[in-house]
PDB file of C-alpha atoms in Angstrom:
ATOM      1  CA  UNK A   1     106.803 142.090  59.205  1.00  0.00           C
ATOM      2  CA  UNK A   2     103.848 140.979  60.852  1.00  0.00           C
ATOM      3  CA  UNK A   3     104.579 137.350  59.615  1.00  0.00           C
ATOM      4  CA  UNK A   4     107.353 137.916  61.482  1.00  0.00           C
ATOM      5  CA  UNK A   5     106.150 139.122  65.038  1.00  0.00           C
ATOM      6  CA  UNK A   6     103.420 135.785  64.610  1.00  0.00           C
ATOM      7  CA  UNK A   7     106.025 133.336  64.738  1.00  0.00           C
ATOM      8  CA  UNK A   8     108.413 135.296  67.177  1.00  0.00           C
ATOM      9  CA  UNK A   9     105.454 134.739  69.913  1.00  0.00           C
ATOM     10  CA  UNK A  10     104.066 131.557  68.545  1.00  0.00           C
ATOM     11  CA  UNK A  11     107.614 130.135  69.169  1.00  0.00           C
ATOM     12  CA  UNK A  12     108.290 131.420  72.503  1.00  0.00           C
ATOM     13  CA  UNK A  13     104.553 130.484  73.505  1.00  0.00           C
ATOM     14  CA  UNK A  14     105.400 127.215  72.066  1.00  0.00           C
ATOM     15  CA  UNK A  15     108.921 127.645  74.271  1.00  0.00           C
ATOM     16  CA  UNK A  16     106.934 128.275  77.949  1.00  0.00           C
ATOM     17  CA  UNK A  17     104.969 125.011  77.347  1.00  0.00           C
ATOM     18  CA  UNK A  18     107.320 123.629  77.097  1.00  0.00           C
ATOM     19  CA  UNK A  19     109.564 124.389  79.157  1.00  0.00           C
ATOM     20  CA  UNK A  20     106.585 124.357  81.989  1.00  0.00           C
ATOM     21  CA  UNK A  21     106.035 120.306  80.653  1.00  0.00           C
ATOM     22  CA  UNK A  22     109.240 120.098  81.225  1.00  0.00           C
ATOM     23  CA  UNK A  23     108.751 121.433  84.806  1.00  0.00           C
ATOM     24  CA  UNK A  24     106.074 119.355  85.788  1.00  0.00           C
ATOM     25  CA  UNK A  25     107.008 116.139  84.461  1.00  0.00           C
ATOM     26  CA  UNK A  26     110.390 116.982  86.696  1.00  0.00           C
ATOM     27  CA  UNK A  27     108.129 117.898  89.732  1.00  0.00           C
ATOM     28  CA  UNK A  28     105.681 114.653  89.437  1.00  0.00           C
ATOM     29  CA  UNK A  29     109.600 112.909  89.051  1.00  0.00           C
ATOM     30  CA  UNK A  30     110.796 114.570  92.434  1.00  0.00           C
ATOM     31  CA  UNK A  31     107.400 113.177  93.957  1.00  0.00           C
ATOM     32  CA  UNK A  32     107.820 109.737  92.492  1.00  0.00           C
ATOM     33  CA  UNK A  33     111.088 109.591  94.444  1.00  0.00           C
ATOM     34  CA  UNK A  34     111.203 111.522  97.147  1.00  0.00           C
ATOM     35  CA  UNK A  35     108.896 109.027  98.129  1.00  0.00           C
ATOM     36  CA  UNK A  36     110.238 105.930  97.933  1.00  0.00           C
ATOM     37  CA  UNK A  37     113.287 108.121  99.724  1.00  0.00           C
ATOM     38  CA  UNK A  38     112.070 109.647 103.141  1.00  0.00           C
ATOM     39  CA  UNK A  39     107.968 107.835 103.199  1.00  0.00           C
ATOM     40  CA  UNK A  40     104.932 109.579 102.616  1.00  0.00           C
ATOM     41  CA  UNK A  41     105.051 110.859 105.568  1.00  0.00           C
ATOM     42  CA  UNK A  42     108.261 112.470 105.712  1.00  0.00           C
ATOM     43  CA  UNK A  43     107.272 113.793 101.711  1.00  0.00           C
ATOM     44  CA  UNK A  44     106.768 117.577 101.914  1.00  0.00           C
ATOM     45  CA  UNK A  45     106.746 119.915  98.755  1.00  0.00           C
ATOM     46  CA  UNK A  46     109.400 122.177 100.131  1.00  0.00           C
ATOM     47  CA  UNK A  47     111.310 118.787  99.338  1.00  0.00           C
ATOM     48  CA  UNK A  48     109.518 118.451  96.088  1.00  0.00           C
ATOM     49  CA  UNK A  49     109.981 121.250  94.656  1.00  0.00           C
ATOM     50  CA  UNK A  50     113.871 121.248  95.127  1.00  0.00           C
ATOM     51  CA  UNK A  51     114.321 118.114  94.395  1.00  0.00           C
ATOM     52  CA  UNK A  52     112.088 119.665  91.220  1.00  0.00           C
ATOM     53  CA  UNK A  53     114.390 122.591  91.036  1.00  0.00           C
ATOM     54  CA  UNK A  54     111.089 124.748  90.176  1.00  0.00           C
ATOM     55  CA  UNK A  55     109.289 126.919  93.032  1.00  0.00           C
ATOM     56  CA  UNK A  56     107.080 126.058  95.655  1.00  0.00           C
ATOM     57  CA  UNK A  57     104.446 128.395  93.647  1.00  0.00           C
ATOM     58  CA  UNK A  58     104.966 126.669  90.617  1.00  0.00           C
ATOM     59  CA  UNK A  59     104.090 123.656  92.493  1.00  0.00           C
ATOM     60  CA  UNK A  60     101.353 124.707  93.399  1.00  0.00           C
ATOM     61  CA  UNK A  61     100.381 126.559  90.142  1.00  0.00           C
ATOM     62  CA  UNK A  62      99.371 122.761  89.544  1.00  0.00           C
ATOM     63  CA  UNK A  63      98.621 120.608  92.674  1.00  0.00           C
ATOM     64  CA  UNK A  64      96.822 121.614  95.805  1.00  0.00           C
ATOM     65  CA  UNK A  65      98.819 119.017  97.994  1.00  0.00           C
ATOM     66  CA  UNK A  66     101.422 115.825  98.185  1.00  0.00           C
ATOM     67  CA  UNK A  67      98.998 113.087  97.466  1.00  0.00           C
ATOM     68  CA  UNK A  68      97.697 115.752  94.305  1.00  0.00           C
ATOM     69  CA  UNK A  69     100.768 114.980  93.012  1.00  0.00           C
ATOM     70  CA  UNK A  70     101.427 111.306  93.411  1.00  0.00           C
ATOM     71  CA  UNK A  71      98.361 110.898  91.994  1.00  0.00           C
ATOM     72  CA  UNK A  72      99.432 112.339  89.058  1.00  0.00           C
ATOM     73  CA  UNK A  73     102.790 110.741  88.868  1.00  0.00           C
ATOM     74  CA  UNK A  74     100.519 107.051  89.611  1.00  0.00           C
ATOM     75  CA  UNK A  75      97.592 107.401  87.524  1.00  0.00           C
ATOM     76  CA  UNK A  76     100.368 108.264  84.473  1.00  0.00           C
ATOM     77  CA  UNK A  77     103.130 105.657  85.345  1.00  0.00           C
ATOM     78  CA  UNK A  78     100.304 103.203  85.686  1.00  0.00           C
ATOM     79  CA  UNK A  79      98.735 105.157  82.374  1.00  0.00           C
ATOM     80  CA  UNK A  80     102.050 103.762  80.326  1.00  0.00           C
ATOM     81  CA  UNK A  81     102.957 100.013  82.043  1.00  0.00           C
ATOM     82  CA  UNK A  82     100.114  98.218  82.844  1.00  0.00           C
ATOM     83  CA  UNK A  83      98.507  97.657  79.574  1.00  0.00           C
ATOM     84  CA  UNK A  84      98.560  93.695  78.379  1.00  0.00           C
ATOM     85  CA  UNK A  85     100.144  92.823  74.773  1.00  0.00           C
ATOM     86  CA  UNK A  86      98.310  90.939  72.625  1.00  0.00           C
ATOM     87  CA  UNK A  87     100.227  87.270  71.386  1.00  0.00           C
ATOM     88  CA  UNK A  88      96.367  86.047  70.589  1.00  0.00           C
ATOM     89  CA  UNK A  89      97.345  83.538  72.875  1.00  0.00           C
ATOM     90  CA  UNK A  90      94.859  83.562  75.905  1.00  0.00           C
ATOM     91  CA  UNK A  91      96.655  82.437  78.450  1.00  0.00           C
ATOM     92  CA  UNK A  92     100.527  83.995  77.893  1.00  0.00           C
ATOM     93  CA  UNK A  93      98.855  87.500  78.012  1.00  0.00           C
ATOM     94  CA  UNK A  94      97.044  86.961  81.042  1.00  0.00           C
ATOM     95  CA  UNK A  95     100.836  85.350  82.326  1.00  0.00           C
ATOM     96  CA  UNK A  96     102.505  88.445  80.604  1.00  0.00           C
ATOM     97  CA  UNK A  97     100.480  90.737  82.391  1.00  0.00           C
ATOM     98  CA  UNK A  98      99.611  89.731  86.095  1.00  0.00           C
ATOM     99  CA  UNK A  99     103.591  89.459  86.683  1.00  0.00           C
ATOM    100  CA  UNK A 100     103.561  92.623  85.299  1.00  0.00           C
ATOM    101  CA  UNK A 101     101.013  94.379  87.175  1.00  0.00           C
ATOM    102  CA  UNK A 102     102.668  91.968  90.230  1.00  0.00           C
ATOM    103  CA  UNK A 103     106.057  93.681  88.817  1.00  0.00           C
ATOM    104  CA  UNK A 104     105.078  97.202  89.171  1.00  0.00           C
ATOM    105  CA  UNK A 105     103.042  97.206  92.426  1.00  0.00           C
ATOM    106  CA  UNK A 106     105.967  96.009  94.218  1.00  0.00           C
ATOM    107  CA  UNK A 107     109.206  97.357  92.683  1.00  0.00           C
ATOM    108  CA  UNK A 108     108.269  99.744  91.230  1.00  0.00           C
ATOM    109  CA  UNK A 109     108.725 103.569  92.449  1.00  0.00           C
ATOM    110  CA  UNK A 110     105.497 103.905  91.331  1.00  0.00           C
ATOM    111  CA  UNK A 111     103.888 101.279  93.368  1.00  0.00           C
ATOM    112  CA  UNK A 112     105.394 102.312  95.923  1.00  0.00           C
ATOM    113  CA  UNK A 113     103.028 105.498  94.942  1.00  0.00           C
ATOM    114  CA  UNK A 114     100.222 102.941  94.831  1.00  0.00           C
ATOM    115  CA  UNK A 115     100.909 101.796  98.154  1.00  0.00           C
ATOM    116  CA  UNK A 116     101.028 105.000 100.739  1.00  0.00           C
ATOM    117  CA  UNK A 117      97.701 106.699  98.140  1.00  0.00           C
ATOM    118  CA  UNK A 118      95.570 103.594  99.257  1.00  0.00           C
ATOM    119  CA  UNK A 119      97.165 103.682 103.040  1.00  0.00           C
ATOM    120  CA  UNK A 120      95.770 107.332 102.110  1.00  0.00           C
ATOM    121  CA  UNK A 121      92.915 106.711 100.994  1.00  0.00           C
ATOM    122  CA  UNK A 122      91.674 104.585 104.176  1.00  0.00           C
ATOM    123  CA  UNK A 123      91.175 108.228 105.547  1.00  0.00           C
ATOM    124  CA  UNK A 124      89.868 110.616 103.244  1.00  0.00           C
ATOM    125  CA  UNK A 125      86.954 109.902 101.011  1.00  0.00           C
ATOM    126  CA  UNK A 126      88.036 112.037  98.196  1.00  0.00           C
ATOM    127  CA  UNK A 127      91.562 110.538  97.354  1.00  0.00           C
ATOM    128  CA  UNK A 128      89.226 106.545  97.719  1.00  0.00           C
ATOM    129  CA  UNK A 129      87.467 108.087  94.826  1.00  0.00           C
ATOM    130  CA  UNK A 130      89.573 109.955  92.799  1.00  0.00           C
ATOM    131  CA  UNK A 131      91.833 106.212  92.948  1.00  0.00           C
ATOM    132  CA  UNK A 132      89.047 104.558  92.859  1.00  0.00           C
ATOM    133  CA  UNK A 133      88.335 106.640  89.441  1.00  0.00           C
ATOM    134  CA  UNK A 134      91.501 108.030  87.098  1.00  0.00           C
ATOM    135  CA  UNK A 135      92.729 104.958  88.249  1.00  0.00           C
ATOM    136  CA  UNK A 136      90.708 101.747  89.464  1.00  0.00           C
ATOM    137  CA  UNK A 137      88.065 101.816  86.964  1.00  0.00           C
ATOM    138  CA  UNK A 138      90.057 102.628  84.024  1.00  0.00           C
ATOM    139  CA  UNK A 139      92.648  99.701  84.477  1.00  0.00           C
ATOM    140  CA  UNK A 140      89.778  97.562  84.831  1.00  0.00           C
ATOM    141  CA  UNK A 141      89.210  97.765  81.863  1.00  0.00           C
ATOM    142  CA  UNK A 142      93.097  97.161  80.594  1.00  0.00           C
ATOM    143  CA  UNK A 143      92.718  94.322  82.716  1.00  0.00           C
ATOM    144  CA  UNK A 144      89.911  92.777  80.341  1.00  0.00           C
ATOM    145  CA  UNK A 145      91.364  93.290  77.267  1.00  0.00           C
ATOM    146  CA  UNK A 146      93.164  89.534  76.610  1.00  0.00           C
ATOM    147  CA  UNK A 147      89.419  87.993  77.593  1.00  0.00           C
ATOM    148  CA  UNK A 148      87.207  90.266  75.438  1.00  0.00           C
ATOM    149  CA  UNK A 149      89.948  90.022  72.843  1.00  0.00           C
ATOM    150  CA  UNK A 150      89.616  86.299  72.774  1.00  0.00           C
ATOM    151  CA  UNK A 151      86.112  85.915  73.199  1.00  0.00           C
ATOM    152  CA  UNK A 152      86.081  88.137  69.747  1.00  0.00           C
ATOM    153  CA  UNK A 153      88.569  85.401  67.524  1.00  0.00           C
ATOM    154  CA  UNK A 154      85.998  83.359  69.128  1.00  0.00           C
ATOM    155  CA  UNK A 155      88.891  81.303  71.503  1.00  0.00           C
ATOM    156  CA  UNK A 156      86.428  82.230  73.830  1.00  0.00           C
ATOM    157  CA  UNK A 157      82.896  81.277  75.203  1.00  0.00           C
ATOM    158  CA  UNK A 158      81.009  85.492  75.284  1.00  0.00           C
ATOM    159  CA  UNK A 159      79.296  84.531  78.089  1.00  0.00           C
ATOM    160  CA  UNK A 160      82.749  83.612  80.548  1.00  0.00           C
ATOM    161  CA  UNK A 161      82.207  86.613  83.099  1.00  0.00           C
ATOM    162  CA  UNK A 162      84.951  88.352  81.961  1.00  0.00           C
ATOM    163  CA  UNK A 163      85.051  90.649  85.404  1.00  0.00           C
ATOM    164  CA  UNK A 164      84.320  87.532  87.818  1.00  0.00           C
ATOM    165  CA  UNK A 165      87.795  85.889  85.859  1.00  0.00           C
ATOM    166  CA  UNK A 166      89.874  89.743  85.649  1.00  0.00           C
ATOM    167  CA  UNK A 167      89.258  89.590  90.080  1.00  0.00           C
ATOM    168  CA  UNK A 168      90.083  86.089  90.579  1.00  0.00           C
ATOM    169  CA  UNK A 169      93.161  86.514  88.462  1.00  0.00           C
ATOM    170  CA  UNK A 170      94.105  90.565  89.843  1.00  0.00           C
ATOM    171  CA  UNK A 171      92.394  90.348  93.590  1.00  0.00           C
ATOM    172  CA  UNK A 172      95.091  88.035  94.644  1.00  0.00           C
ATOM    173  CA  UNK A 173      97.911  90.245  93.382  1.00  0.00           C
ATOM    174  CA  UNK A 174      96.616  93.565  95.040  1.00  0.00           C
ATOM    175  CA  UNK A 175      95.246  91.012  98.671  1.00  0.00           C
ATOM    176  CA  UNK A 176      99.442  89.389  99.109  1.00  0.00           C
ATOM    177  CA  UNK A 177     101.228  93.495  98.031  1.00  0.00           C
ATOM    178  CA  UNK A 178      97.995  95.855  99.834  1.00  0.00           C
ATOM    179  CA  UNK A 179      98.044  93.019 103.606  1.00  0.00           C
ATOM    180  CA  UNK A 180      99.372  90.205 103.623  1.00  0.00           C
ATOM    181  CA  UNK A 181     103.039  91.095 102.050  1.00  0.00           C
ATOM    182  CA  UNK A 182     103.255  87.613 101.164  1.00  0.00           C
ATOM    183  CA  UNK A 183     105.341  86.775  97.153  1.00  0.00           C
ATOM    184  CA  UNK A 184     103.811  87.938  93.939  1.00  0.00           C
ATOM    185  CA  UNK A 185     106.244  85.349  91.997  1.00  0.00           C
ATOM    186  CA  UNK A 186     105.885  84.686  88.151  1.00  0.00           C
ATOM    187  CA  UNK A 187     105.034  80.941  89.719  1.00  0.00           C
ATOM    188  CA  UNK A 188     102.274  82.412  91.776  1.00  0.00           C
ATOM    189  CA  UNK A 189     100.751  85.018  89.507  1.00  0.00           C
ATOM    190  CA  UNK A 190     101.092  82.284  86.634  1.00  0.00           C
ATOM    191  CA  UNK A 191      98.559  79.737  89.083  1.00  0.00           C
ATOM    192  CA  UNK A 192      95.873  82.545  89.375  1.00  0.00           C
ATOM    193  CA  UNK A 193      96.047  81.794  84.652  1.00  0.00           C
ATOM    194  CA  UNK A 194      96.123  78.665  84.960  1.00  0.00           C
ATOM    195  CA  UNK A 195      93.182  77.996  87.313  1.00  0.00           C
ATOM    196  CA  UNK A 196      91.090  81.222  86.514  1.00  0.00           C
ATOM    197  CA  UNK A 197      91.569  79.108  82.916  1.00  0.00           C
ATOM    198  CA  UNK A 198      90.841  75.436  83.604  1.00  0.00           C
ATOM    199  CA  UNK A 199      87.174  76.846  85.034  1.00  0.00           C
ATOM    200  CA  UNK A 200      86.532  78.418  81.626  1.00  0.00           C
ATOM    201  CA  UNK A 201      84.527  76.863  79.039  1.00  0.00           C
ATOM    202  CA  UNK A 202      86.225  77.335  74.893  1.00  0.00           C
ATOM    203  CA  UNK A 203      84.295  79.404  72.398  1.00  0.00           C
ATOM    204  CA  UNK A 204      81.071  76.643  72.065  1.00  0.00           C
ATOM    205  CA  UNK A 205      81.806  76.523  68.632  1.00  0.00           C
ATOM    206  CA  UNK A 206      83.893  73.844  69.993  1.00  0.00           C
ATOM    207  CA  UNK A 207      87.228  75.181  67.803  1.00  0.00           C
ATOM    208  CA  UNK A 208      89.820  72.483  68.732  1.00  0.00           C
ATOM    209  CA  UNK A 209      92.002  75.684  66.914  1.00  0.00           C
ATOM    210  CA  UNK A 210      91.084  78.061  69.096  1.00  0.00           C
ATOM    211  CA  UNK A 211      93.594  79.651  72.688  1.00  0.00           C
ATOM    212  CA  UNK A 212      92.041  78.291  75.612  1.00  0.00           C
ATOM    213  CA  UNK A 213      90.348  74.855  73.765  1.00  0.00           C
ATOM    214  CA  UNK A 214      93.658  73.650  72.145  1.00  0.00           C
ATOM    215  CA  UNK A 215      95.638  74.876  76.268  1.00  0.00           C
ATOM    216  CA  UNK A 216      93.213  73.688  78.271  1.00  0.00           C
ATOM    217  CA  UNK A 217      95.622  72.270  81.075  1.00  0.00           C
ATOM    218  CA  UNK A 218      99.113  73.086  79.678  1.00  0.00           C
ATOM    219  CA  UNK A 219     101.834  73.761  82.424  1.00  0.00           C
ATOM    220  CA  UNK A 220     104.267  76.036  80.552  1.00  0.00           C
TER     221      UNK A 220
END
């Protein structure tokens, strides 16, 4: 009897946890959808609760404001979408990654959330700090990966300033998305990657089979 009772209690706890996580995901998805539909100013906790099918009290157990909800929704989406591929081809990996960033920021619901949060962060130091810590800092690590992998396999000079190279590729994308509104087409992002790689030295070994040395100046 004791084992059955314990098993029942465990199942009930598991069910509660499952329902709780399902409700949490519903809230995050509702916040994404509503931001796109009604805009930041008209987005409310009440509206999110109604769309998600949960009580306001449920939302306030996890979040204190709509910014908190949007931040969690965005960080989760970005963590899933903005991981660079690894094909052992630096140029191709960077092109794919740059295109992915541009597409994510301009066409996805999460991109709309990011643009809204960035605008609000100009007047909210706490939100700005969260955005830097929870997304930008971690994303910088992801953006560095293609270069670090190339160094590790001997295809790129280890003295290369990876942070500067990342800035030169990613920075113009964010600038166009957040400031000028100009296109971030694949042609544009590919050109950014090619311009940066053209200026980078290949591995010191002079290995002509390295991906950078073999592709220097290649356009595809």
